[in-house]
Amino acid sequence: MNLGNSIRQLREERNIKQHELATKAGITQTYLSQIENNQKRPSQSALDRISEALDVPTPILYFLAMEENDISEEKRPAFHAISPLVKALVETPGVPQTNGNH
């Protein structure tokens, strides 16, 4: 699970600066940076505020953070089938998607 990468990717796709997201979420920019760099795991309340600031439900953020090795092998086909649909739900209209390659 890579919550930090998912948060950073959504923030960048929405053209939100790190300090702006931190302010909207009521956390420090330093804490957000540590979360995005996977140096700290956010508390549930901080994650809920980050999700709200990104306009993404927290469960969707968890889903986006899942990596293939987080899912049992027999459930991977289902994960791959629904993953594009979930990602499409959070796309920002008019903002080109990055395909996760930074």
PDB file of N, CA and C in Angstrom:
ATOM      1  N   MET A   1       0.859  -1.174   0.000  1.00  0.00           N
ATOM      2  CA  MET A   1       0.000   0.000   0.000  1.00  0.00           C
ATOM      3  C   MET A   1       0.898   1.228   0.000  1.00  0.00           C
ATOM      4  N   ASN A   2       0.564   2.157  -0.868  1.00  0.00           N
ATOM      5  CA  ASN A   2       1.381   3.346  -1.011  1.00  0.00           C
ATOM      6  C   ASN A   2       0.493   4.590  -0.956  1.00  0.00           C
ATOM      7  N   LEU A   3       0.056   4.924   0.254  1.00  0.00           N
ATOM      8  CA  LEU A   3      -0.820   6.077   0.427  1.00  0.00           C
ATOM      9  C   LEU A   3      -0.142   7.373   0.006  1.00  0.00           C
ATOM     10  N   GLY A   4       1.118   7.513   0.374  1.00  0.00           N
ATOM     11  CA  GLY A   4       1.831   8.746   0.062  1.00  0.00           C
ATOM     12  C   GLY A   4       1.866   9.045  -1.418  1.00  0.00           C
ATOM     13  N   ASN A   5       2.187   8.041  -2.212  1.00  0.00           N
ATOM     14  CA  ASN A   5       2.241   8.223  -3.659  1.00  0.00           C
ATOM     15  C   ASN A   5       0.866   8.569  -4.219  1.00  0.00           C
ATOM     16  N   SER A   6      -0.167   7.913  -3.716  1.00  0.00           N
ATOM     17  CA  SER A   6      -1.523   8.191  -4.201  1.00  0.00           C
ATOM     18  C   SER A   6      -1.945   9.611  -3.875  1.00  0.00           C
ATOM     19  N   ILE A   7      -1.625  10.065  -2.671  1.00  0.00           N
ATOM     20  CA  ILE A   7      -1.963  11.435  -2.277  1.00  0.00           C
ATOM     21  C   ILE A   7      -1.223  12.427  -3.168  1.00  0.00           C
ATOM     22  N   ARG A   8       0.074  12.213  -3.348  1.00  0.00           N
ATOM     23  CA  ARG A   8       0.869  13.127  -4.185  1.00  0.00           C
ATOM     24  C   ARG A   8       0.333  13.146  -5.617  1.00  0.00           C
ATOM     25  N   GLN A   9       0.042  11.975  -6.164  1.00  0.00           N
ATOM     26  CA  GLN A   9      -0.442  11.901  -7.542  1.00  0.00           C
ATOM     27  C   GLN A   9      -1.767  12.652  -7.699  1.00  0.00           C
ATOM     28  N   LEU A  10      -2.694  12.444  -6.775  1.00  0.00           N
ATOM     29  CA  LEU A  10      -3.977  13.153  -6.855  1.00  0.00           C
ATOM     30  C   LEU A  10      -3.773  14.661  -6.707  1.00  0.00           C
ATOM     31  N   ARG A  11      -2.913  15.050  -5.789  1.00  0.00           N
ATOM     32  CA  ARG A  11      -2.641  16.478  -5.585  1.00  0.00           C
ATOM     33  C   ARG A  11      -2.073  17.105  -6.857  1.00  0.00           C
ATOM     34  N   GLU A  12      -1.111  16.430  -7.462  1.00  0.00           N
ATOM     35  CA  GLU A  12      -0.491  16.955  -8.680  1.00  0.00           C
ATOM     36  C   GLU A  12      -1.470  16.976  -9.849  1.00  0.00           C
ATOM     37  N   GLU A  13      -2.304  15.951  -9.969  1.00  0.00           N
ATOM     38  CA  GLU A  13      -3.303  15.920 -11.041  1.00  0.00           C
ATOM     39  C   GLU A  13      -4.294  17.068 -10.917  1.00  0.00           C
ATOM     40  N   ARG A  14      -4.510  17.511  -9.687  1.00  0.00           N
ATOM     41  CA  ARG A  14      -5.445  18.609  -9.437  1.00  0.00           C
ATOM     42  C   ARG A  14      -4.735  19.968  -9.400  1.00  0.00           C
ATOM     43  N   ASN A  15      -3.441  19.952  -9.705  1.00  0.00           N
ATOM     44  CA  ASN A  15      -2.642  21.183  -9.712  1.00  0.00           C
ATOM     45  C   ASN A  15      -2.737  21.937  -8.390  1.00  0.00           C
ATOM     46  N   ILE A  16      -2.668  21.192  -7.293  1.00  0.00           N
ATOM     47  CA  ILE A  16      -2.688  21.780  -5.959  1.00  0.00           C
ATOM     48  C   ILE A  16      -1.271  21.719  -5.407  1.00  0.00           C
ATOM     49  N   LYS A  17      -0.795  22.838  -4.913  1.00  0.00           N
ATOM     50  CA  LYS A  17       0.529  22.873  -4.305  1.00  0.00           C
ATOM     51  C   LYS A  17       0.466  22.207  -2.928  1.00  0.00           C
ATOM     52  N   GLN A  18       1.594  21.678  -2.524  1.00  0.00           N
ATOM     53  CA  GLN A  18       1.653  20.936  -1.273  1.00  0.00           C
ATOM     54  C   GLN A  18       1.190  21.793  -0.095  1.00  0.00           C
ATOM     55  N   HIS A  19       1.638  23.035  -0.034  1.00  0.00           N
ATOM     56  CA  HIS A  19       1.244  23.894   1.089  1.00  0.00           C
ATOM     57  C   HIS A  19      -0.258  24.190   1.059  1.00  0.00           C
ATOM     58  N   GLU A  20      -0.855  24.251  -0.140  1.00  0.00           N
ATOM     59  CA  GLU A  20      -2.291  24.491  -0.252  1.00  0.00           C
ATOM     60  C   GLU A  20      -3.085  23.307   0.295  1.00  0.00           C
ATOM     61  N   LEU A  21      -2.674  22.097  -0.080  1.00  0.00           N
ATOM     62  CA  LEU A  21      -3.368  20.910   0.422  1.00  0.00           C
ATOM     63  C   LEU A  21      -3.200  20.796   1.930  1.00  0.00           C
ATOM     64  N   ALA A  22      -2.007  21.049   2.414  1.00  0.00           N
ATOM     65  CA  ALA A  22      -1.768  20.975   3.861  1.00  0.00           C
ATOM     66  C   ALA A  22      -2.678  21.943   4.599  1.00  0.00           C
ATOM     67  N   THR A  23      -2.771  23.159   4.097  1.00  0.00           N
ATOM     68  CA  THR A  23      -3.633  24.162   4.731  1.00  0.00           C
ATOM     69  C   THR A  23      -5.088  23.720   4.721  1.00  0.00           C
ATOM     70  N   LYS A  24      -5.572  23.249   3.561  1.00  0.00           N
ATOM     71  CA  LYS A  24      -6.966  22.788   3.456  1.00  0.00           C
ATOM     72  C   LYS A  24      -7.247  21.613   4.380  1.00  0.00           C
ATOM     73  N   ALA A  25      -6.232  20.767   4.594  1.00  0.00           N
ATOM     74  CA  ALA A  25      -6.415  19.573   5.422  1.00  0.00           C
ATOM     75  C   ALA A  25      -6.130  19.849   6.897  1.00  0.00           C
ATOM     76  N   GLY A  26      -5.647  21.035   7.206  1.00  0.00           N
ATOM     77  CA  GLY A  26      -5.376  21.375   8.601  1.00  0.00           C
ATOM     78  C   GLY A  26      -4.154  20.675   9.174  1.00  0.00           C
ATOM     79  N   ILE A  27      -3.165  20.419   8.310  1.00  0.00           N
ATOM     80  CA  ILE A  27      -1.922  19.792   8.767  1.00  0.00           C
ATOM     81  C   ILE A  27      -0.765  20.662   8.274  1.00  0.00           C
ATOM     82  N   THR A  28       0.425  20.382   8.775  1.00  0.00           N
ATOM     83  CA  THR A  28       1.577  21.158   8.325  1.00  0.00           C
ATOM     84  C   THR A  28       2.078  20.623   6.996  1.00  0.00           C
ATOM     85  N   GLN A  29       2.742  21.500   6.252  1.00  0.00           N
ATOM     86  CA  GLN A  29       3.334  21.078   4.984  1.00  0.00           C
ATOM     87  C   GLN A  29       4.402  20.014   5.236  1.00  0.00           C
ATOM     88  N   THR A  30       5.138  20.144   6.338  1.00  0.00           N
ATOM     89  CA  THR A  30       6.167  19.159   6.670  1.00  0.00           C
ATOM     90  C   THR A  30       5.548  17.781   6.861  1.00  0.00           C
ATOM     91  N   TYR A  31       4.434  17.721   7.595  1.00  0.00           N
ATOM     92  CA  TYR A  31       3.753  16.444   7.821  1.00  0.00           C
ATOM     93  C   TYR A  31       3.258  15.868   6.498  1.00  0.00           C
ATOM     94  N   LEU A  32       2.665  16.707   5.649  1.00  0.00           N
ATOM     95  CA  LEU A  32       2.188  16.236   4.348  1.00  0.00           C
ATOM     96  C   LEU A  32       3.343  15.714   3.507  1.00  0.00           C
ATOM     97  N   SER A  33       4.455  16.423   3.516  1.00  0.00           N
ATOM     98  CA  SER A  33       5.630  15.975   2.776  1.00  0.00           C
ATOM     99  C   SER A  33       6.098  14.610   3.277  1.00  0.00           C
ATOM    100  N   GLN A  34       6.102  14.434   4.584  1.00  0.00           N
ATOM    101  CA  GLN A  34       6.506  13.147   5.150  1.00  0.00           C
ATOM    102  C   GLN A  34       5.536  12.036   4.758  1.00  0.00           C
ATOM    103  N   ILE A  35       4.256  12.359   4.701  1.00  0.00           N
ATOM    104  CA  ILE A  35       3.251  11.376   4.272  1.00  0.00           C
ATOM    105  C   ILE A  35       3.485  11.020   2.805  1.00  0.00           C
ATOM    106  N   GLU A  36       3.626  12.042   1.953  1.00  0.00           N
ATOM    107  CA  GLU A  36       3.803  11.798   0.524  1.00  0.00           C
ATOM    108  C   GLU A  36       5.082  11.023   0.225  1.00  0.00           C
ATOM    109  N   ASN A  37       6.081  11.174   1.058  1.00  0.00           N
ATOM    110  CA  ASN A  37       7.352  10.460   0.861  1.00  0.00           C
ATOM    111  C   ASN A  37       7.411   9.162   1.661  1.00  0.00           C
ATOM    112  N   ASN A  38       6.264   8.751   2.201  1.00  0.00           N
ATOM    113  CA  ASN A  38       6.140   7.509   2.965  1.00  0.00           C
ATOM    114  C   ASN A  38       7.099   7.437   4.149  1.00  0.00           C
ATOM    115  N   GLN A  39       7.394   8.599   4.731  1.00  0.00           N
ATOM    116  CA  GLN A  39       8.197   8.637   5.946  1.00  0.00           C
ATOM    117  C   GLN A  39       7.312   8.544   7.177  1.00  0.00           C
ATOM    118  N   LYS A  40       6.048   8.966   7.024  1.00  0.00           N
ATOM    119  CA  LYS A  40       5.070   8.867   8.105  1.00  0.00           C
ATOM    120  C   LYS A  40       3.766   8.354   7.537  1.00  0.00           C
ATOM    121  N   ARG A  41       3.089   7.566   8.335  1.00  0.00           N
ATOM    122  CA  ARG A  41       1.754   7.101   7.965  1.00  0.00           C
ATOM    123  C   ARG A  41       0.764   8.057   8.616  1.00  0.00           C
ATOM    124  N   PRO A  42      -0.175   8.589   7.847  1.00  0.00           N
ATOM    125  CA  PRO A  42      -1.109   9.565   8.421  1.00  0.00           C
ATOM    126  C   PRO A  42      -2.065   8.917   9.417  1.00  0.00           C
ATOM    127  N   SER A  43      -2.450   9.687  10.406  1.00  0.00           N
ATOM    128  CA  SER A  43      -3.509   9.225  11.310  1.00  0.00           C
ATOM    129  C   SER A  43      -4.794   9.131  10.486  1.00  0.00           C
ATOM    130  N   GLN A  44      -5.760   8.390  10.987  1.00  0.00           N
ATOM    131  CA  GLN A  44      -7.017   8.258  10.247  1.00  0.00           C
ATOM    132  C   GLN A  44      -7.693   9.617  10.089  1.00  0.00           C
ATOM    133  N   SER A  45      -7.649  10.444  11.124  1.00  0.00           N
ATOM    134  CA  SER A  45      -8.301  11.753  11.017  1.00  0.00           C
ATOM    135  C   SER A  45      -7.578  12.636   9.998  1.00  0.00           C
ATOM    136  N   ALA A  46      -6.249  12.584   9.968  1.00  0.00           N
ATOM    137  CA  ALA A  46      -5.505  13.363   8.973  1.00  0.00           C
ATOM    138  C   ALA A  46      -5.811  12.853   7.572  1.00  0.00           C
ATOM    139  N   LEU A  47      -5.884  11.542   7.407  1.00  0.00           N
ATOM    140  CA  LEU A  47      -6.193  10.973   6.096  1.00  0.00           C
ATOM    141  C   LEU A  47      -7.598  11.369   5.652  1.00  0.00           C
ATOM    142  N   ASP A  48      -8.532  11.379   6.577  1.00  0.00           N
ATOM    143  CA  ASP A  48      -9.892  11.802   6.246  1.00  0.00           C
ATOM    144  C   ASP A  48      -9.909  13.267   5.790  1.00  0.00           C
ATOM    145  N   ARG A  49      -9.143  14.125   6.444  1.00  0.00           N
ATOM    146  CA  ARG A  49      -9.097  15.544   6.078  1.00  0.00           C
ATOM    147  C   ARG A  49      -8.394  15.729   4.729  1.00  0.00           C
ATOM    148  N   ILE A  50      -7.338  14.956   4.489  1.00  0.00           N
ATOM    149  CA  ILE A  50      -6.642  15.012   3.193  1.00  0.00           C
ATOM    150  C   ILE A  50      -7.598  14.571   2.087  1.00  0.00           C
ATOM    151  N   SER A  51      -8.302  13.484   2.322  1.00  0.00           N
ATOM    152  CA  SER A  51      -9.268  12.984   1.334  1.00  0.00           C
ATOM    153  C   SER A  51     -10.335  14.024   1.031  1.00  0.00           C
ATOM    154  N   GLU A  52     -10.832  14.648   2.080  1.00  0.00           N
ATOM    155  CA  GLU A  52     -11.855  15.678   1.889  1.00  0.00           C
ATOM    156  C   GLU A  52     -11.289  16.852   1.091  1.00  0.00           C
ATOM    157  N   ALA A  53     -10.071  17.265   1.414  1.00  0.00           N
ATOM    158  CA  ALA A  53      -9.443  18.380   0.705  1.00  0.00           C
ATOM    159  C   ALA A  53      -9.195  18.039  -0.771  1.00  0.00           C
ATOM    160  N   LEU A  54      -8.957  16.763  -1.058  1.00  0.00           N
ATOM    161  CA  LEU A  54      -8.761  16.317  -2.442  1.00  0.00           C
ATOM    162  C   LEU A  54     -10.079  15.978  -3.135  1.00  0.00           C
ATOM    163  N   ASP A  55     -11.186  16.031  -2.376  1.00  0.00           N
ATOM    164  CA  ASP A  55     -12.516  15.706  -2.894  1.00  0.00           C
ATOM    165  C   ASP A  55     -12.580  14.258  -3.388  1.00  0.00           C
ATOM    166  N   VAL A  56     -12.001  13.366  -2.572  1.00  0.00           N
ATOM    167  CA  VAL A  56     -11.991  11.934  -2.869  1.00  0.00           C
ATOM    168  C   VAL A  56     -12.389  11.198  -1.588  1.00  0.00           C
ATOM    169  N   PRO A  57     -13.379  10.314  -1.648  1.00  0.00           N
ATOM    170  CA  PRO A  57     -13.724   9.556  -0.438  1.00  0.00           C
ATOM    171  C   PRO A  57     -12.526   8.752   0.072  1.00  0.00           C
ATOM    172  N   THR A  58     -12.383   8.695   1.376  1.00  0.00           N
ATOM    173  CA  THR A  58     -11.249   7.989   1.973  1.00  0.00           C
ATOM    174  C   THR A  58     -11.133   6.547   1.479  1.00  0.00           C
ATOM    175  N   PRO A  59     -12.229   5.771   1.382  1.00  0.00           N
ATOM    176  CA  PRO A  59     -12.070   4.396   0.876  1.00  0.00           C
ATOM    177  C   PRO A  59     -11.497   4.336  -0.540  1.00  0.00           C
ATOM    178  N   ILE A  60     -11.822   5.326  -1.368  1.00  0.00           N
ATOM    179  CA  ILE A  60     -11.275   5.359  -2.721  1.00  0.00           C
ATOM    180  C   ILE A  60      -9.776   5.641  -2.656  1.00  0.00           C
ATOM    181  N   LEU A  61      -9.371   6.517  -1.744  1.00  0.00           N
ATOM    182  CA  LEU A  61      -7.944   6.793  -1.582  1.00  0.00           C
ATOM    183  C   LEU A  61      -7.203   5.528  -1.168  1.00  0.00           C
ATOM    184  N   TYR A  62      -7.795   4.762  -0.263  1.00  0.00           N
ATOM    185  CA  TYR A  62      -7.188   3.474   0.119  1.00  0.00           C
ATOM    186  C   TYR A  62      -7.089   2.552  -1.098  1.00  0.00           C
ATOM    187  N   PHE A  63      -8.142   2.490  -1.896  1.00  0.00           N
ATOM    188  CA  PHE A  63      -8.124   1.627  -3.083  1.00  0.00           C
ATOM    189  C   PHE A  63      -7.008   2.052  -4.033  1.00  0.00           C
ATOM    190  N   LEU A  64      -6.900   3.354  -4.280  1.00  0.00           N
ATOM    191  CA  LEU A  64      -5.868   3.845  -5.193  1.00  0.00           C
ATOM    192  C   LEU A  64      -4.466   3.558  -4.675  1.00  0.00           C
ATOM    193  N   ALA A  65      -4.330   3.435  -3.371  1.00  0.00           N
ATOM    194  CA  ALA A  65      -3.021   3.184  -2.763  1.00  0.00           C
ATOM    195  C   ALA A  65      -2.628   1.711  -2.805  1.00  0.00           C
ATOM    196  N   MET A  66      -3.579   0.850  -3.128  1.00  0.00           N
ATOM    197  CA  MET A  66      -3.282  -0.581  -3.147  1.00  0.00           C
ATOM    198  C   MET A  66      -2.353  -0.922  -4.303  1.00  0.00           C
ATOM    199  N   GLU A  67      -1.426  -1.817  -4.000  1.00  0.00           N
ATOM    200  CA  GLU A  67      -0.509  -2.326  -5.007  1.00  0.00           C
ATOM    201  C   GLU A  67      -0.810  -3.798  -5.215  1.00  0.00           C
ATOM    202  N   GLU A  68      -0.370  -4.319  -6.326  1.00  0.00           N
ATOM    203  CA  GLU A  68      -0.708  -5.696  -6.678  1.00  0.00           C
ATOM    204  C   GLU A  68      -0.342  -6.693  -5.579  1.00  0.00           C
ATOM    205  N   ASN A  69       0.782  -6.505  -4.914  1.00  0.00           N
ATOM    206  CA  ASN A  69       1.178  -7.455  -3.875  1.00  0.00           C
ATOM    207  C   ASN A  69       0.335  -7.332  -2.607  1.00  0.00           C
ATOM    208  N   ASP A  70      -0.537  -6.320  -2.529  1.00  0.00           N
ATOM    209  CA  ASP A  70      -1.458  -6.176  -1.407  1.00  0.00           C
ATOM    210  C   ASP A  70      -2.685  -7.073  -1.579  1.00  0.00           C
ATOM    211  N   ILE A  71      -2.850  -7.631  -2.763  1.00  0.00           N
ATOM    212  CA  ILE A  71      -4.068  -8.369  -3.105  1.00  0.00           C
ATOM    213  C   ILE A  71      -3.723  -9.829  -3.330  1.00  0.00           C
ATOM    214  N   SER A  72      -4.557 -10.697  -2.788  1.00  0.00           N
ATOM    215  CA  SER A  72      -4.303 -12.119  -2.986  1.00  0.00           C
ATOM    216  C   SER A  72      -4.381 -12.439  -4.478  1.00  0.00           C
ATOM    217  N   GLU A  73      -3.605 -13.422  -4.887  1.00  0.00           N
ATOM    218  CA  GLU A  73      -3.485 -13.736  -6.310  1.00  0.00           C
ATOM    219  C   GLU A  73      -4.828 -14.047  -6.969  1.00  0.00           C
ATOM    220  N   GLU A  74      -5.699 -14.738  -6.253  1.00  0.00           N
ATOM    221  CA  GLU A  74      -6.980 -15.104  -6.852  1.00  0.00           C
ATOM    222  C   GLU A  74      -7.911 -13.902  -7.032  1.00  0.00           C
ATOM    223  N   LYS A  75      -7.656 -12.796  -6.323  1.00  0.00           N
ATOM    224  CA  LYS A  75      -8.507 -11.613  -6.450  1.00  0.00           C
ATOM    225  C   LYS A  75      -7.924 -10.556  -7.381  1.00  0.00           C
ATOM    226  N   ARG A  76      -6.733 -10.782  -7.875  1.00  0.00           N
ATOM    227  CA  ARG A  76      -6.086  -9.800  -8.741  1.00  0.00           C
ATOM    228  C   ARG A  76      -6.848  -9.538 -10.042  1.00  0.00           C
ATOM    229  N   PRO A  77      -7.434 -10.561 -10.690  1.00  0.00           N
ATOM    230  CA  PRO A  77      -8.205 -10.257 -11.912  1.00  0.00           C
ATOM    231  C   PRO A  77      -9.349  -9.268 -11.646  1.00  0.00           C
ATOM    232  N   ALA A  78     -10.029  -9.427 -10.524  1.00  0.00           N
ATOM    233  CA  ALA A  78     -11.117  -8.501 -10.184  1.00  0.00           C
ATOM    234  C   ALA A  78     -10.555  -7.104  -9.924  1.00  0.00           C
ATOM    235  N   PHE A  79      -9.433  -7.040  -9.214  1.00  0.00           N
ATOM    236  CA  PHE A  79      -8.791  -5.749  -8.938  1.00  0.00           C
ATOM    237  C   PHE A  79      -8.440  -5.052 -10.245  1.00  0.00           C
ATOM    238  N   HIS A  80      -7.840  -5.771 -11.180  1.00  0.00           N
ATOM    239  CA  HIS A  80      -7.458  -5.185 -12.459  1.00  0.00           C
ATOM    240  C   HIS A  80      -8.682  -4.766 -13.278  1.00  0.00           C
ATOM    241  N   ALA A  81      -9.785  -5.477 -13.102  1.00  0.00           N
ATOM    242  CA  ALA A  81     -11.002  -5.140 -13.842  1.00  0.00           C
ATOM    243  C   ALA A  81     -11.637  -3.848 -13.325  1.00  0.00           C
ATOM    244  N   ILE A  82     -11.651  -3.658 -12.008  1.00  0.00           N
ATOM    245  CA  ILE A  82     -12.324  -2.472 -11.469  1.00  0.00           C
ATOM    246  C   ILE A  82     -11.396  -1.277 -11.280  1.00  0.00           C
ATOM    247  N   SER A  83     -10.108  -1.494 -11.274  1.00  0.00           N
ATOM    248  CA  SER A  83      -9.166  -0.401 -11.047  1.00  0.00           C
ATOM    249  C   SER A  83      -9.345   0.763 -12.025  1.00  0.00           C
ATOM    250  N   PRO A  84      -9.462   0.529 -13.333  1.00  0.00           N
ATOM    251  CA  PRO A  84      -9.656   1.666 -14.247  1.00  0.00           C
ATOM    252  C   PRO A  84     -10.954   2.429 -13.978  1.00  0.00           C
ATOM    253  N   LEU A  85     -11.985   1.718 -13.540  1.00  0.00           N
ATOM    254  CA  LEU A  85     -13.262   2.371 -13.249  1.00  0.00           C
ATOM    255  C   LEU A  85     -13.139   3.286 -12.035  1.00  0.00           C
ATOM    256  N   VAL A  86     -12.442   2.801 -11.007  1.00  0.00           N
ATOM    257  CA  VAL A  86     -12.250   3.606  -9.803  1.00  0.00           C
ATOM    258  C   VAL A  86     -11.393   4.826 -10.127  1.00  0.00           C
ATOM    259  N   LYS A  87     -10.340   4.621 -10.893  1.00  0.00           N
ATOM    260  CA  LYS A  87      -9.477   5.750 -11.265  1.00  0.00           C
ATOM    261  C   LYS A  87     -10.246   6.776 -12.082  1.00  0.00           C
ATOM    262  N   ALA A  88     -11.146   6.318 -12.931  1.00  0.00           N
ATOM    263  CA  ALA A  88     -11.946   7.239 -13.733  1.00  0.00           C
ATOM    264  C   ALA A  88     -12.875   8.086 -12.862  1.00  0.00           C
ATOM    265  N   LEU A  89     -13.287   7.540 -11.720  1.00  0.00           N
ATOM    266  CA  LEU A  89     -14.158   8.286 -10.813  1.00  0.00           C
ATOM    267  C   LEU A  89     -13.480   9.516 -10.227  1.00  0.00           C
ATOM    268  N   VAL A  90     -12.166   9.466 -10.074  1.00  0.00           N
ATOM    269  CA  VAL A  90     -11.463  10.561  -9.403  1.00  0.00           C
ATOM    270  C   VAL A  90     -10.715  11.473 -10.374  1.00  0.00           C
ATOM    271  N   GLU A  91     -10.796  11.188 -11.659  1.00  0.00           N
ATOM    272  CA  GLU A  91     -10.127  12.040 -12.637  1.00  0.00           C
ATOM    273  C   GLU A  91     -10.717  13.434 -12.589  1.00  0.00           C
ATOM    274  N   THR A  92      -9.851  14.411 -12.708  1.00  0.00           N
ATOM    275  CA  THR A  92     -10.276  15.797 -12.754  1.00  0.00           C
ATOM    276  C   THR A  92     -10.520  16.158 -14.208  1.00  0.00           C
ATOM    277  N   PRO A  93     -11.742  16.565 -14.556  1.00  0.00           N
ATOM    278  CA  PRO A  93     -12.024  16.930 -15.947  1.00  0.00           C
ATOM    279  C   PRO A  93     -11.078  18.025 -16.426  1.00  0.00           C
ATOM    280  N   GLY A  94     -10.556  17.846 -17.627  1.00  0.00           N
ATOM    281  CA  GLY A  94      -9.687  18.843 -18.218  1.00  0.00           C
ATOM    282  C   GLY A  94      -8.235  18.768 -17.779  1.00  0.00           C
ATOM    283  N   VAL A  95      -7.922  17.854 -16.868  1.00  0.00           N
ATOM    284  CA  VAL A  95      -6.550  17.719 -16.406  1.00  0.00           C
ATOM    285  C   VAL A  95      -5.995  16.407 -16.978  1.00  0.00           C
ATOM    286  N   PRO A  96      -4.937  16.476 -17.778  1.00  0.00           N
ATOM    287  CA  PRO A  96      -4.376  15.250 -18.349  1.00  0.00           C
ATOM    288  C   PRO A  96      -3.893  14.311 -17.255  1.00  0.00           C
ATOM    289  N   GLN A  97      -4.132  13.020 -17.439  1.00  0.00           N
ATOM    290  CA  GLN A  97      -3.699  12.021 -16.474  1.00  0.00           C
ATOM    291  C   GLN A  97      -2.251  11.647 -16.733  1.00  0.00           C
ATOM    292  N   THR A  98      -1.544  11.258 -15.657  1.00  0.00           N
ATOM    293  CA  THR A  98      -0.102  11.007 -15.768  1.00  0.00           C
ATOM    294  C   THR A  98       0.233   9.535 -15.880  1.00  0.00           C
ATOM    295  N   ASN A  99      -0.721   8.655 -15.750  1.00  0.00           N
ATOM    296  CA  ASN A  99      -0.491   7.200 -15.778  1.00  0.00           C
ATOM    297  C   ASN A  99       0.429   6.734 -14.672  1.00  0.00           C
ATOM    298  N   GLY A 100       0.645   7.567 -13.665  1.00  0.00           N
ATOM    299  CA  GLY A 100       1.453   7.172 -12.525  1.00  0.00           C
ATOM    300  C   GLY A 100       2.941   7.213 -12.760  1.00  0.00           C
ATOM    301  N   ASN A 101       3.389   7.658 -13.913  1.00  0.00           N
ATOM    302  CA  ASN A 101       4.827   7.700 -14.212  1.00  0.00           C
ATOM    303  C   ASN A 101       5.353   9.105 -13.938  1.00  0.00           C
ATOM    304  N   HIS A 102       6.104   9.238 -12.872  1.00  0.00           N
ATOM    305  CA  HIS A 102       6.667  10.559 -12.523  1.00  0.00           C
ATOM    306  C   HIS A 102       8.145  10.481 -12.603  1.00  0.00           C
TER     307      HIS A 102
END
